[in-house]
GROMACS .gro file of C-alpha atoms in nm:
model
  366
    1UNK     CA    1  18.386   3.866  19.459
    2UNK     CA    2  18.284   4.234  19.436
    3UNK     CA    3  18.373   4.405  19.110
    4UNK     CA    4  18.668   4.640  19.106
    5UNK     CA    5  18.592   5.003  19.016
    6UNK     CA    6  18.756   5.110  18.694
    7UNK     CA    7  18.828   5.427  18.504
    8UNK     CA    8  18.793   5.468  18.128
    9UNK     CA    9  19.023   5.698  17.933
   10UNK     CA   10  19.116   5.751  17.573
   11UNK     CA   11  19.243   5.986  17.309
   12UNK     CA   12  19.579   6.118  17.193
   13UNK     CA   13  19.817   6.150  17.486
   14UNK     CA   14  20.159   6.050  17.597
   15UNK     CA   15  20.055   5.803  17.866
   16UNK     CA   16  19.753   5.658  18.037
   17UNK     CA   17  19.680   5.772  18.392
   18UNK     CA   18  19.757   5.491  18.633
   19UNK     CA   19  19.998   5.306  18.401
   20UNK     CA   20  20.283   5.150  18.600
   21UNK     CA   21  20.610   5.321  18.508
   22UNK     CA   22  20.776   4.993  18.401
   23UNK     CA   23  20.542   4.921  18.115
   24UNK     CA   24  20.751   4.874  17.804
   25UNK     CA   25  20.747   4.777  17.438
   26UNK     CA   26  21.099   4.634  17.414
   27UNK     CA   27  21.266   4.975  17.436
   28UNK     CA   28  21.221   5.097  17.796
   29UNK     CA   29  20.934   5.254  17.985
   30UNK     CA   30  20.609   5.337  17.810
   31UNK     CA   31  20.700   5.704  17.834
   32UNK     CA   32  21.040   5.639  17.673
   33UNK     CA   33  20.880   5.431  17.398
   34UNK     CA   34  20.632   5.700  17.304
   35UNK     CA   35  20.906   5.965  17.293
   36UNK     CA   36  21.171   5.756  17.114
   37UNK     CA   37  21.285   5.937  16.796
   38UNK     CA   38  21.222   5.735  16.479
   39UNK     CA   39  21.596   5.748  16.405
   40UNK     CA   40  21.661   5.491  16.678
   41UNK     CA   41  21.450   5.228  16.499
   42UNK     CA   42  21.613   5.243  16.157
   43UNK     CA   43  21.907   5.011  16.219
   44UNK     CA   44  21.675   4.746  16.366
   45UNK     CA   45  21.432   4.784  16.076
   46UNK     CA   46  21.706   4.738  15.816
   47UNK     CA   47  21.854   4.433  15.992
   48UNK     CA   48  21.523   4.249  15.977
   49UNK     CA   49  21.442   4.348  15.620
   50UNK     CA   50  21.780   4.227  15.492
   51UNK     CA   51  21.708   3.878  15.626
   52UNK     CA   52  21.363   3.850  15.472
   53UNK     CA   53  21.393   4.036  15.143
   54UNK     CA   54  21.569   3.757  14.950
   55UNK     CA   55  21.251   3.548  14.995
   56UNK     CA   56  21.001   3.808  14.881
   57UNK     CA   57  20.818   3.793  14.550
   58UNK     CA   58  20.809   4.117  14.347
   59UNK     CA   59  20.458   4.260  14.302
   60UNK     CA   60  20.280   4.229  13.971
   61UNK     CA   61  20.300   4.502  13.708
   62UNK     CA   62  19.952   4.617  13.807
   63UNK     CA   63  20.056   4.648  14.169
   64UNK     CA   64  20.370   4.841  14.084
   65UNK     CA   65  20.183   5.120  13.901
   66UNK     CA   66  20.501   5.220  13.722
   67UNK     CA   67  20.736   5.186  14.021
   68UNK     CA   68  21.078   5.033  13.956
   69UNK     CA   69  21.116   4.709  14.150
   70UNK     CA   70  21.449   4.533  14.217
   71UNK     CA   71  21.487   4.294  14.515
   72UNK     CA   72  21.865   4.297  14.484
   73UNK     CA   73  21.877   4.676  14.487
   74UNK     CA   74  21.642   4.700  14.786
   75UNK     CA   75  21.852   4.449  14.981
   76UNK     CA   76  22.170   4.638  14.899
   77UNK     CA   77  22.017   4.971  15.004
   78UNK     CA   78  21.902   4.836  15.338
   79UNK     CA   79  22.236   4.669  15.402
   80UNK     CA   80  22.411   5.000  15.351
   81UNK     CA   81  22.163   5.179  15.576
   82UNK     CA   82  22.199   4.928  15.857
   83UNK     CA   83  22.577   4.965  15.852
   84UNK     CA   84  22.587   5.342  15.800
   85UNK     CA   85  22.370   5.440  16.095
   86UNK     CA   86  22.593   5.244  16.335
   87UNK     CA   87  22.939   5.260  16.178
   88UNK     CA   88  22.981   5.608  16.024
   89UNK     CA   89  23.090   5.929  16.195
   90UNK     CA   90  22.830   6.201  16.141
   91UNK     CA   91  22.662   6.507  16.285
   92UNK     CA   92  22.328   6.648  16.187
   93UNK     CA   93  22.000   6.820  16.264
   94UNK     CA   94  21.672   6.637  16.224
   95UNK     CA   95  21.304   6.692  16.297
   96UNK     CA   96  21.081   6.438  16.465
   97UNK     CA   97  20.703   6.467  16.439
   98UNK     CA   98  20.446   6.258  16.623
   99UNK     CA   99  20.104   6.307  16.778
  100UNK     CA  100  20.079   6.669  16.663
  101UNK     CA  101  20.413   6.772  16.816
  102UNK     CA  102  20.731   6.865  16.631
  103UNK     CA  103  21.078   6.846  16.786
  104UNK     CA  104  21.414   6.951  16.646
  105UNK     CA  105  21.717   6.749  16.758
  106UNK     CA  106  22.092   6.752  16.709
  107UNK     CA  107  22.285   6.427  16.685
  108UNK     CA  108  22.658   6.358  16.694
  109UNK     CA  109  22.772   5.999  16.635
  110UNK     CA  110  23.120   5.850  16.621
  111UNK     CA  111  23.290   5.510  16.634
  112UNK     CA  112  23.627   5.490  16.812
  113UNK     CA  113  23.814   5.159  16.810
  114UNK     CA  114  23.496   4.968  16.728
  115UNK     CA  115  23.291   5.137  17.003
  116UNK     CA  116  22.993   5.370  16.946
  117UNK     CA  117  22.962   5.713  17.107
  118UNK     CA  118  22.658   5.933  17.057
  119UNK     CA  119  22.508   6.256  17.186
  120UNK     CA  120  22.145   6.350  17.118
  121UNK     CA  121  22.024   6.698  17.213
  122UNK     CA  122  21.671   6.841  17.193
  123UNK     CA  123  21.680   7.193  17.051
  124UNK     CA  124  21.315   7.274  17.117
  125UNK     CA  125  21.115   7.259  17.440
  126UNK     CA  126  21.274   7.176  17.776
  127UNK     CA  127  21.649   7.113  17.782
  128UNK     CA  128  21.706   6.743  17.724
  129UNK     CA  129  22.030   6.568  17.638
  130UNK     CA  130  22.111   6.197  17.604
  131UNK     CA  131  22.461   6.055  17.583
  132UNK     CA  132  22.545   5.698  17.483
  133UNK     CA  133  22.899   5.587  17.554
  134UNK     CA  134  23.108   5.275  17.528
  135UNK     CA  135  22.870   5.046  17.336
  136UNK     CA  136  23.043   4.803  17.096
  137UNK     CA  137  22.916   4.834  16.739
  138UNK     CA  138  22.815   4.466  16.743
  139UNK     CA  139  22.631   4.503  17.076
  140UNK     CA  140  22.270   4.562  16.986
  141UNK     CA  141  22.017   4.736  17.211
  142UNK     CA  142  21.739   4.518  17.358
  143UNK     CA  143  21.495   4.571  17.071
  144UNK     CA  144  21.758   4.470  16.817
  145UNK     CA  145  21.861   4.164  17.021
  146UNK     CA  146  21.499   4.052  17.035
  147UNK     CA  147  21.471   4.066  16.656
  148UNK     CA  148  21.809   3.903  16.590
  149UNK     CA  149  21.736   3.625  16.839
  150UNK     CA  150  21.410   3.527  16.672
  151UNK     CA  151  21.516   3.546  16.308
  152UNK     CA  152  21.568   3.171  16.277
  153UNK     CA  153  21.215   3.094  16.396
  154UNK     CA  154  21.069   3.367  16.178
  155UNK     CA  155  21.261   3.240  15.878
  156UNK     CA  156  21.054   2.923  15.896
  157UNK     CA  157  20.744   3.130  15.823
  158UNK     CA  158  20.689   3.027  15.462
  159UNK     CA  159  20.570   3.355  15.316
  160UNK     CA  160  20.824   3.577  15.489
  161UNK     CA  161  20.756   3.947  15.498
  162UNK     CA  162  20.631   3.948  15.138
  163UNK     CA  163  20.314   3.772  15.254
  164UNK     CA  164  20.224   4.076  15.463
  165UNK     CA  165  20.403   4.372  15.299
  166UNK     CA  166  20.470   4.494  14.944
  167UNK     CA  167  20.804   4.666  14.871
  168UNK     CA  168  20.835   4.948  14.614
  169UNK     CA  169  21.129   5.158  14.502
  170UNK     CA  170  20.988   5.501  14.416
  171UNK     CA  171  21.284   5.668  14.250
  172UNK     CA  172  21.484   5.948  14.413
  173UNK     CA  173  21.414   6.272  14.600
  174UNK     CA  174  21.630   6.549  14.742
  175UNK     CA  175  21.641   6.548  15.123
  176UNK     CA  176  21.867   6.769  15.336
  177UNK     CA  177  22.045   6.877  15.017
  178UNK     CA  178  22.130   6.515  14.929
  179UNK     CA  179  21.993   6.270  14.674
  180UNK     CA  180  21.801   5.987  14.839
  181UNK     CA  181  21.646   5.661  14.722
  182UNK     CA  182  21.279   5.631  14.833
  183UNK     CA  183  21.160   5.290  14.953
  184UNK     CA  184  20.794   5.232  15.037
  185UNK     CA  185  20.678   4.934  15.245
  186UNK     CA  186  20.300   4.883  15.221
  187UNK     CA  187  20.104   4.642  15.447
  188UNK     CA  188  19.862   4.398  15.288
  189UNK     CA  189  19.602   4.422  15.567
  190UNK     CA  190  19.461   4.661  15.827
  191UNK     CA  191  19.647   4.513  16.124
  192UNK     CA  192  19.988   4.678  16.070
  193UNK     CA  193  20.136   5.007  15.953
  194UNK     CA  194  20.345   5.095  15.649
  195UNK     CA  195  20.684   5.265  15.618
  196UNK     CA  196  20.853   5.510  15.383
  197UNK     CA  197  21.234   5.537  15.392
  198UNK     CA  198  21.465   5.790  15.229
  199UNK     CA  199  21.820   5.647  15.204
  200UNK     CA  200  22.117   5.867  15.111
  201UNK     CA  201  22.254   5.763  14.772
  202UNK     CA  202  22.613   5.849  14.866
  203UNK     CA  203  22.650   5.715  15.221
  204UNK     CA  204  22.351   5.491  15.288
  205UNK     CA  205  22.245   5.708  15.582
  206UNK     CA  206  21.871   5.721  15.657
  207UNK     CA  207  21.754   6.073  15.574
  208UNK     CA  208  21.379   6.014  15.605
  209UNK     CA  209  21.161   5.771  15.801
  210UNK     CA  210  20.780   5.784  15.798
  211UNK     CA  211  20.540   5.545  15.967
  212UNK     CA  212  20.211   5.556  15.778
  213UNK     CA  213  19.860   5.429  15.836
  214UNK     CA  214  19.768   5.302  15.490
  215UNK     CA  215  19.410   5.217  15.585
  216UNK     CA  216  19.311   5.563  15.708
  217UNK     CA  217  19.171   5.809  15.456
  218UNK     CA  218  19.449   6.003  15.292
  219UNK     CA  219  19.732   5.776  15.420
  220UNK     CA  220  19.782   5.947  15.753
  221UNK     CA  221  20.149   5.997  15.854
  222UNK     CA  222  20.175   5.893  16.219
  223UNK     CA  223  20.546   5.960  16.275
  224UNK     CA  224  20.806   6.139  16.067
  225UNK     CA  225  21.180   6.165  16.116
  226UNK     CA  226  21.377   6.372  15.864
  227UNK     CA  227  21.728   6.514  15.849
  228UNK     CA  228  21.747   6.881  15.751
  229UNK     CA  229  22.128   6.890  15.772
  230UNK     CA  230  22.386   6.611  15.764
  231UNK     CA  231  22.768   6.617  15.766
  232UNK     CA  232  22.980   6.304  15.746
  233UNK     CA  233  23.314   6.251  15.922
  234UNK     CA  234  23.541   6.482  16.120
  235UNK     CA  235  23.388   6.438  16.469
  236UNK     CA  236  23.591   6.591  16.751
  237UNK     CA  237  23.585   6.448  17.104
  238UNK     CA  238  23.444   6.774  17.238
  239UNK     CA  239  23.129   6.726  17.028
  240UNK     CA  240  23.049   6.410  17.223
  241UNK     CA  241  23.077   6.582  17.561
  242UNK     CA  242  22.749   6.685  17.732
  243UNK     CA  243  22.689   7.059  17.722
  244UNK     CA  244  22.441   7.057  18.010
  245UNK     CA  245  22.451   6.922  18.364
  246UNK     CA  246  22.098   6.794  18.300
  247UNK     CA  247  22.177   6.500  18.075
  248UNK     CA  248  22.127   6.126  18.087
  249UNK     CA  249  22.403   5.876  18.015
  250UNK     CA  250  22.303   5.540  17.871
  251UNK     CA  251  22.517   5.236  17.806
  252UNK     CA  252  22.831   5.373  17.971
  253UNK     CA  253  23.115   5.118  17.981
  254UNK     CA  254  22.895   4.828  17.881
  255UNK     CA  255  23.067   4.491  17.928
  256UNK     CA  256  22.820   4.292  17.721
  257UNK     CA  257  22.474   4.277  17.575
  258UNK     CA  258  22.157   4.201  17.763
  259UNK     CA  259  22.037   3.849  17.680
  260UNK     CA  260  21.717   3.816  17.479
  261UNK     CA  261  21.396   3.740  17.667
  262UNK     CA  262  21.286   3.388  17.749
  263UNK     CA  263  21.117   3.207  17.461
  264UNK     CA  264  20.848   3.018  17.647
  265UNK     CA  265  20.507   3.086  17.797
  266UNK     CA  266  20.390   2.938  18.125
  267UNK     CA  267  20.056   3.094  18.207
  268UNK     CA  268  19.918   3.290  17.912
  269UNK     CA  269  19.862   3.279  17.539
  270UNK     CA  270  19.663   3.465  17.271
  271UNK     CA  271  19.365   3.314  17.095
  272UNK     CA  272  19.404   3.559  16.804
  273UNK     CA  273  19.698   3.713  16.621
  274UNK     CA  274  19.714   3.891  16.285
  275UNK     CA  275  19.849   3.657  16.019
  276UNK     CA  276  20.228   3.644  16.025
  277UNK     CA  277  20.276   3.748  16.388
  278UNK     CA  278  20.456   3.501  16.614
  279UNK     CA  279  20.536   3.473  16.983
  280UNK     CA  280  20.894   3.596  17.034
  281UNK     CA  281  20.955   3.587  17.409
  282UNK     CA  282  20.837   3.672  17.757
  283UNK     CA  283  20.959   3.832  18.078
  284UNK     CA  284  20.839   3.816  18.435
  285UNK     CA  285  20.757   4.159  18.573
  286UNK     CA  286  20.783   4.191  18.949
  287UNK     CA  287  20.600   4.124  19.162
  288UNK     CA  288  20.338   3.913  18.977
  289UNK     CA  289  20.318   4.042  18.622
  290UNK     CA  290  20.398   3.888  18.283
  291UNK     CA  291  20.510   4.052  17.958
  292UNK     CA  292  20.462   3.864  17.629
  293UNK     CA  293  20.623   3.983  17.303
  294UNK     CA  294  20.514   3.923  16.944
  295UNK     CA  295  20.646   4.017  16.600
  296UNK     CA  296  20.587   3.966  16.229
  297UNK     CA  297  20.957   4.026  16.166
  298UNK     CA  298  20.909   4.398  16.110
  299UNK     CA  299  20.650   4.516  16.364
  300UNK     CA  300  20.656   4.428  16.735
  301UNK     CA  301  20.413   4.469  17.024
  302UNK     CA  302  20.403   4.365  17.391
  303UNK     CA  303  20.121   4.233  17.610
  304UNK     CA  304  20.130   4.294  17.986
  305UNK     CA  305  19.917   4.090  18.228
  306UNK     CA  306  19.900   4.216  18.587
  307UNK     CA  307  19.685   4.119  18.886
  308UNK     CA  308  19.460   4.409  18.985
  309UNK     CA  309  19.563   4.541  19.326
  310UNK     CA  310  19.436   4.901  19.318
  311UNK     CA  311  19.088   5.019  19.414
  312UNK     CA  312  19.021   5.085  19.044
  313UNK     CA  313  19.167   4.989  18.709
  314UNK     CA  314  19.220   5.201  18.400
  315UNK     CA  315  19.050   5.098  18.078
  316UNK     CA  316  19.066   5.245  17.730
  317UNK     CA  317  19.335   5.349  17.487
  318UNK     CA  318  19.587   5.625  17.436
  319UNK     CA  319  19.787   5.711  17.125
  320UNK     CA  320  20.101   5.910  17.065
  321UNK     CA  321  20.205   5.909  16.703
  322UNK     CA  322  20.217   5.545  16.594
  323UNK     CA  323  20.233   5.401  16.946
  324UNK     CA  324  19.909   5.279  17.098
  325UNK     CA  325  19.847   5.165  17.455
  326UNK     CA  326  19.524   4.970  17.506
  327UNK     CA  327  19.419   4.856  17.854
  328UNK     CA  328  19.121   4.655  17.977
  329UNK     CA  329  19.018   4.469  18.290
  330UNK     CA  330  18.924   4.101  18.270
  331UNK     CA  331  18.826   3.820  18.506
  332UNK     CA  332  19.042   3.506  18.493
  333UNK     CA  333  18.969   3.221  18.736
  334UNK     CA  334  18.750   3.462  18.937
  335UNK     CA  335  19.041   3.702  18.984
  336UNK     CA  336  19.071   4.050  18.826
  337UNK     CA  337  19.358   4.119  18.586
  338UNK     CA  338  19.469   4.420  18.386
  339UNK     CA  339  19.559   4.346  18.023
  340UNK     CA  340  19.768   4.609  17.844
  341UNK     CA  341  19.885   4.599  17.482
  342UNK     CA  342  20.161   4.844  17.378
  343UNK     CA  343  20.316   4.877  17.034
  344UNK     CA  344  20.329   5.051  16.699
  345UNK     CA  345  20.014   4.883  16.575
  346UNK     CA  346  19.667   5.009  16.479
  347UNK     CA  347  19.415   5.040  16.766
  348UNK     CA  348  19.197   4.766  16.613
  349UNK     CA  349  19.492   4.526  16.640
  350UNK     CA  350  19.565   4.618  17.002
  351UNK     CA  351  19.200   4.578  17.102
  352UNK     CA  352  19.159   4.238  16.937
  353UNK     CA  353  19.484   4.115  17.090
  354UNK     CA  354  19.379   4.228  17.438
  355UNK     CA  355  19.042   4.058  17.404
  356UNK     CA  356  19.207   3.730  17.300
  357UNK     CA  357  19.433   3.679  17.605
  358UNK     CA  358  19.376   3.333  17.749
  359UNK     CA  359  19.492   3.194  18.085
  360UNK     CA  360  19.647   2.848  18.054
  361UNK     CA  361  19.667   2.755  18.423
  362UNK     CA  362  19.508   2.893  18.740
  363UNK     CA  363  19.736   3.143  18.918
  364UNK     CA  364  19.880   3.054  19.260
  365UNK     CA  365  19.670   3.147  19.561
  366UNK     CA  366  19.740   3.500  19.682
   0.00000   0.00000   0.00000
């Protein structure tokens, strides 16, 4: 059949031209994923780490380079953080930096009768306001559900997270006028990123979150979230009310949690994965697409496979902060497909994953 024209793009940008709007990395559209403040990931991150930390082996004295290491203390810190970010009443100002841009945001969070209420307002750039209402504290968003649902399978991975990350406690620093414990999570290979967390000594609230490329010269910070002001307790109902008519309400009067994705593959698989990553689920994307999800217990990425129907396909990669989107066109069973990998992973990982997609069975005749 005649080849399909394609367009190559690349560079640092918020989205690839021609990307379907539904493309997602467990958190919503590609656009939403690349603009999601780091604050929203912290609860999920802590939940996973708590499960795996009891199995990790402390690094050697040479690896520590003078850092104090205590698995019990790290587990306790992360447990407090996971609970604090969901269960405490607080208001604050924080900055969020990614891809060369810096935003300032205001957050108000409260729990009333076991239900979370939250208002997030951008204080720089265009007026943007997000309100989350009526979500039970124990009702996790889709990304959290995905991780919780696969913990049993991941727990069977002998090495746990310690096989792929090293955990260091780096003492304390002052952040937003508060004393914070500093936890550093360093990857053991080039196929994943590292993290630095600043956890409030008094409340357990996350005051700092950095996603770091350890393999790039100078340890490049890809995303940074940091509180500059934080007040605990005393939230009035009026503070949770939108101040602008141009706001978006999410999770209003939720009656339950969205079920986790299906845990089986019918048509596709990967011939290569970084060590420690496992298949965690899939979804069918209408009309004929597939989304496959993978995780190492801490990092996640998604693979989208779509039949090519346009007169041209987009190829190349785009980055925004830590999020990469890599797309390429392939021929499977003499039919053209678009393969897209989206996640907070290094470009080399996304490219190798995309190149390893294998079709298990011929697609139905179209």
